[in-house]
Amino acid sequence: MEIAIAVVVAAIVLVAIITIVRSVRIVPQQRMDVMERLGKYKRTLSPGLNLLVPFIDAVRTKVDMREQVVSFPPQPVITSDNLVVSIDTVLYFRVVDPVRATYEIANFLQAIEQLTVTTLRNVIGSLDLEKALTSREEINRHLSGVLDETTGRWGIKVTRVEIKAIEPPPSIRDSMEKQMRAERDRRAAILNAEGHKQAAILTAEGEKQSLVLRADGDRQSRILQAEGQAKAIRTVFDAIHTANPSQKVLAYQYLQALPQIANGSANKVWIIPTELTKALEGMGGALGGLAGMVGDQPTQGVDSSAVEREADEAARAAAEAAAAVNHEVRAAEEQVSGTSGLPPQTPGITAGEPVPPSTVLGEERDRERG
C-alpha cells in the first residue's frame, strides 16, 4: 500500500513539474514565437518571460526578427542577344510580421528564391550582354522593387538585392578579353605617340632656343671684337700720332715688311727695283712732306745707332729672302728653257745678289748730310 502511495505521489510531482515547465516560456531577444491554443492562433510571444496554459497552448514557430542574408546558386539567364549568362545573387531581408510569415506562405525562403530567378530572367531578357554587364545598379533596383512589393504581403521586407557575378560563356569571355587587350594596346599606342610628339616638340623648342642664344652670343661676340679692333686701331693711331715717326723709322718698317712680302705663298717672282734707294727716298720724302703738311715733326731723343742696327738687320733679312726667291726663279726658268742662262735682269742689281743694307743706309745718311 505504501508503495502504491509513493508511486502516485511521484507521478503527481512529475506532472506538476512538467506542467510548470510547459506553462513558462522564455523568449530571447530578436525572436518572436507564434503561439496557438488548441491549434488556433492565439498570440505572439514577445522576448522575455511568458506564461502559457499547459497542455492547451503550444508554440507553432520561432521567427528570427534579425536581418538575414541568403545567397542563391547561379541561375542561367538568356539575354536579348541570345547569350546564356550565369548570375549569382545575394538577398538581404528581415521578417516584419511573424504571423503572416507563418500563415501566409509555407516556405518564404524558397518563394523568395523562385521570385528572384523569374524577375532576373525578365529583367536580363530585355538587355543585351554589354548592357547587362554595365547596368547592375539598375538591375538591383528593379529586383528590390519587385521583391519588396510581392513579399510585403508575406510579412517580409526585402532590404537589398545584390548581383555578385555575371558570368558569360567561355567563348564570349575570350572575345571580350581580346577586345579589351586590343583596346588597351590602342590606348598604349596613342599614349606612346603623344609622348613622342611632346618629346619632339620639346626637342625642337630646345634647339630653337639654343640657336637663338647661340646667334645672340655670336652677335655679341662680333660686336665686342669689332669694338676691340676699333679701340686697338684708335690706340695705334694715337700712339703713332703721338710718337711722330721720322723717315728713317718708316724706312725701317718698310724693310721689316719685305721678308713677309717675300714669304707669301702666292708670290712666285719677287723683283727688287734697281733704284731701291731712290724709291726709299721718294717714299720717305712723301711721308716727310705729309708730316710737314699736318705739322708732325720727328720726336727728338731717338737713339739713331739702335735704329740703324735694326734697319741693317731688317735689310739683311730682306736681301736674303730676295736672293732665295731669285734662286727659285732661276731654277724654274732653267727647267722650262733647258738652259743655264737667265734673261737680263733689271739694271743695277744682279739676280741673286743681296742688297747690302749698309749701302742703302749710307746713301740715306749722305743725302741727309748734303
Coordinates of N, CA, C and O in Angstrom, one line a residue, residues 210-278:
S210 N 68.3 77.2 -78.3 CA 69.7 77.1 -78.4 C 70.3 77.9 -79.5 O 71.3 78.6 -79.4
L211 N 69.6 77.8 -80.7 CA 70.1 78.5 -81.9 C 70.0 80.0 -81.7 O 70.9 80.8 -82.1
V212 N 68.9 80.4 -81.1 CA 68.7 81.8 -80.8 C 69.7 82.4 -79.8 O 70.4 83.4 -80.1
L213 N 70.0 81.6 -78.8 CA 71.0 82.0 -77.8 C 72.4 82.0 -78.4 O 73.2 82.9 -78.2
R214 N 72.7 81.0 -79.3 CA 74.0 80.9 -79.9 C 74.2 82.1 -80.9 O 75.2 82.7 -81.0
A215 N 73.1 82.4 -81.7 CA 73.2 83.5 -82.6 C 73.4 84.9 -81.8 O 74.2 85.7 -82.2
D216 N 72.7 85.0 -80.7 CA 72.8 86.2 -79.9 C 74.2 86.3 -79.3 O 74.8 87.4 -79.3
G217 N 74.7 85.2 -78.9 CA 76.1 85.2 -78.4 C 77.1 85.5 -79.5 O 78.1 86.2 -79.2
D218 N 76.9 84.9 -80.7 CA 77.8 85.2 -81.8 C 77.8 86.7 -82.1 O 78.8 87.4 -82.4
R219 N 76.5 87.3 -82.1 CA 76.4 88.7 -82.4 C 77.1 89.6 -81.4 O 77.8 90.5 -81.7
Q220 N 76.9 89.2 -80.1 CA 77.6 90.0 -79.1 C 79.1 89.8 -79.2 O 79.8 90.8 -79.0
S221 N 79.5 88.6 -79.5 CA 81.0 88.4 -79.7 C 81.6 89.2 -80.8 O 82.6 89.9 -80.7
R222 N 80.8 89.3 -82.0 CA 81.3 90.1 -83.1 C 81.3 91.6 -82.7 O 82.2 92.3 -83.1
I223 N 80.3 92.0 -82.0 CA 80.2 93.4 -81.6 C 81.4 93.7 -80.7 O 82.1 94.8 -80.9
L224 N 81.7 92.8 -79.8 CA 82.8 93.1 -78.9 C 84.1 93.1 -79.6 O 85.1 93.9 -79.3
Q225 N 84.3 92.1 -80.6 CA 85.5 92.0 -81.4 C 85.7 93.3 -82.2 O 86.8 93.9 -82.3
A226 N 84.6 93.7 -82.8 CA 84.7 95.0 -83.6 C 85.1 96.2 -82.8 O 85.9 97.0 -83.1
E227 N 84.4 96.2 -81.6 CA 84.8 97.3 -80.7 C 86.2 97.2 -80.2 O 86.9 98.3 -80.1
G228 N 86.7 96.0 -80.0 CA 88.1 95.8 -79.6 C 89.1 96.2 -80.7 O 90.1 96.9 -80.5
Q229 N 88.7 95.8 -82.0 CA 89.6 96.2 -83.1 C 89.6 97.7 -83.3 O 90.6 98.3 -83.6
A230 N 88.4 98.3 -83.2 CA 88.3 99.8 -83.4 C 89.2 100.5 -82.3 O 89.9 101.4 -82.6
K231 N 89.0 100.0 -81.1 CA 89.8 100.6 -80.0 C 91.3 100.3 -80.2 O 92.1 101.3 -80.0
A232 N 91.7 99.1 -80.7 CA 93.1 98.9 -81.0 C 93.7 99.8 -82.1 O 94.7 100.4 -82.0
I233 N 92.8 99.9 -83.2 CA 93.3 100.8 -84.3 C 93.4 102.3 -83.8 O 94.3 103.0 -84.1
R234 N 92.4 102.7 -83.0 CA 92.4 104.0 -82.4 C 93.7 104.2 -81.5 O 94.3 105.3 -81.6
T235 N 94.0 103.2 -80.7 CA 95.1 103.3 -79.8 C 96.4 103.4 -80.6 O 97.3 104.2 -80.4
V236 N 96.5 102.5 -81.7 CA 97.8 102.5 -82.5 C 97.9 103.8 -83.3 O 99.0 104.4 -83.3
F237 N 96.7 104.3 -83.8 CA 96.8 105.6 -84.5 C 97.2 106.7 -83.5 O 98.1 107.6 -83.9
D238 N 96.7 106.7 -82.3 CA 97.0 107.7 -81.4 C 98.5 107.6 -81.0 O 99.2 108.6 -80.8
A239 N 99.0 106.4 -80.8 CA 100.4 106.2 -80.5 C 101.3 106.7 -81.6 O 102.3 107.3 -81.3
I240 N 100.9 106.3 -82.9 CA 101.8 106.8 -84.0 C 101.8 108.3 -84.1 O 102.8 109.0 -84.3
H241 N 100.6 108.9 -83.9 CA 100.4 110.3 -84.0 C 101.2 111.0 -82.9 O 101.8 112.0 -83.1
T242 N 101.2 110.4 -81.7 CA 101.9 111.0 -80.6 C 103.4 110.8 -80.7 O 104.2 111.7 -80.4
A243 N 103.9 109.6 -81.3 CA 105.3 109.4 -81.4 C 105.9 110.2 -82.6 O 107.1 110.5 -82.5
N244 N 105.1 110.6 -83.6 CA 105.6 111.4 -84.7 C 106.8 110.8 -85.3 O 107.9 111.4 -85.2
P245 N 106.7 109.6 -86.0 CA 107.9 108.9 -86.5 C 108.6 109.7 -87.7 O 107.9 110.5 -88.4
S246 N 109.9 109.5 -87.8 CA 110.7 110.1 -88.8 C 110.8 109.2 -90.1 O 110.3 108.1 -90.1
Q247 N 111.5 109.7 -91.1 CA 111.6 109.0 -92.3 C 112.4 107.7 -92.1 O 112.2 106.7 -92.8
K248 N 113.4 107.8 -91.3 CA 114.2 106.6 -91.0 C 113.4 105.4 -90.4 O 113.6 104.3 -90.7
V249 N 112.5 105.8 -89.5 CA 111.7 104.8 -88.9 C 110.7 104.2 -89.9 O 110.5 103.0 -89.9
L250 N 110.2 105.0 -90.8 CA 109.3 104.5 -91.8 C 110.1 103.6 -92.8 O 109.5 102.5 -93.2
A251 N 111.3 104.0 -93.1 CA 112.1 103.1 -94.0 C 112.4 101.8 -93.3 O 112.4 100.7 -93.9
Y252 N 112.7 101.9 -92.0 CA 112.9 100.7 -91.2 C 111.7 99.7 -91.2 O 111.8 98.5 -91.3
Q253 N 110.5 100.3 -91.0 CA 109.3 99.5 -91.0 C 109.1 98.9 -92.4 O 108.6 97.7 -92.5
Y254 N 109.4 99.6 -93.5 CA 109.3 99.0 -94.8 C 110.2 97.9 -95.0 O 109.9 96.8 -95.6
L255 N 111.5 98.0 -94.5 CA 112.4 96.9 -94.7 C 112.0 95.7 -93.8 O 112.2 94.5 -94.2
Q256 N 111.3 95.9 -92.7 CA 110.9 94.8 -91.9 C 109.7 94.1 -92.6 O 109.5 92.9 -92.4
A257 N 109.0 94.8 -93.4 CA 107.8 94.2 -94.1 C 108.3 93.4 -95.4 O 107.5 92.6 -95.9
L258 N 109.5 93.7 -95.9 CA 109.9 93.0 -97.1 C 110.0 91.4 -96.9 O 109.5 90.7 -97.8
P259 N 110.6 90.9 -95.9 CA 110.6 89.4 -95.7 C 109.2 88.8 -95.7 O 108.9 87.7 -96.3
Q260 N 108.2 89.5 -95.1 CA 106.9 89.0 -95.1 C 106.2 89.0 -96.5 O 105.5 88.1 -96.9
I261 N 106.6 90.0 -97.3 CA 106.1 90.0 -98.6 C 106.7 88.9 -99.5 O 106.0 88.2 -100.3
A262 N 108.0 88.6 -99.2 CA 108.7 87.6 -100.0 C 108.2 86.2 -99.6 O 108.2 85.2 -100.4
N263 N 107.8 86.0 -98.3 CA 107.3 84.7 -97.9 C 105.9 84.3 -98.2 O 105.4 83.3 -97.8
G264 N 105.2 85.1 -98.9 CA 103.8 84.8 -99.3 C 103.7 83.6 -100.2 O 104.6 83.4 -101.1
S265 N 102.7 82.8 -100.0 CA 102.6 81.5 -100.8 C 102.2 81.8 -102.2 O 102.5 81.0 -103.1
A266 N 101.6 83.0 -102.5 CA 101.2 83.3 -103.9 C 102.3 84.1 -104.6 O 102.1 84.4 -105.8
N267 N 103.4 84.4 -104.0 CA 104.5 85.1 -104.6 C 105.4 84.2 -105.3 O 106.2 83.4 -104.7
K268 N 105.4 84.1 -106.6 CA 106.3 83.2 -107.4 C 107.5 84.0 -107.8 O 108.6 83.4 -107.9
V269 N 107.4 85.3 -108.2 CA 108.5 86.1 -108.6 C 108.5 87.4 -107.8 O 107.4 88.0 -107.7
W270 N 109.6 87.7 -107.2 CA 109.7 89.0 -106.4 C 110.9 89.8 -107.0 O 112.0 89.3 -106.9
I271 N 110.6 90.9 -107.6 CA 111.7 91.8 -108.2 C 112.0 92.9 -107.3 O 111.1 93.7 -106.9
I272 N 113.3 93.1 -107.1 CA 113.7 94.2 -106.3 C 114.1 95.4 -107.2 O 114.9 95.2 -108.2
P273 N 113.5 96.5 -107.1 CA 113.8 97.6 -108.0 C 115.3 98.0 -107.9 O 115.9 97.9 -106.9
T274 N 115.8 98.5 -109.1 CA 117.3 98.8 -109.1 C 117.5 100.1 -108.2 O 118.5 100.1 -107.4
E275 N 116.7 101.0 -108.4 CA 116.9 102.2 -107.6 C 116.1 102.1 -106.3 O 115.1 102.8 -106.1
L276 N 116.6 101.2 -105.5 CA 115.9 101.0 -104.2 C 116.0 102.2 -103.3 O 115.1 102.6 -102.6
T277 N 117.2 102.8 -103.4 CA 117.4 104.0 -102.6 C 116.6 105.1 -103.0 O 116.1 105.9 -102.2
K278 N 116.4 105.3 -104.4 CA 115.5 106.3 -104.8 C 114.1 106.1 -104.4 O 113.4 107.0 -104.1

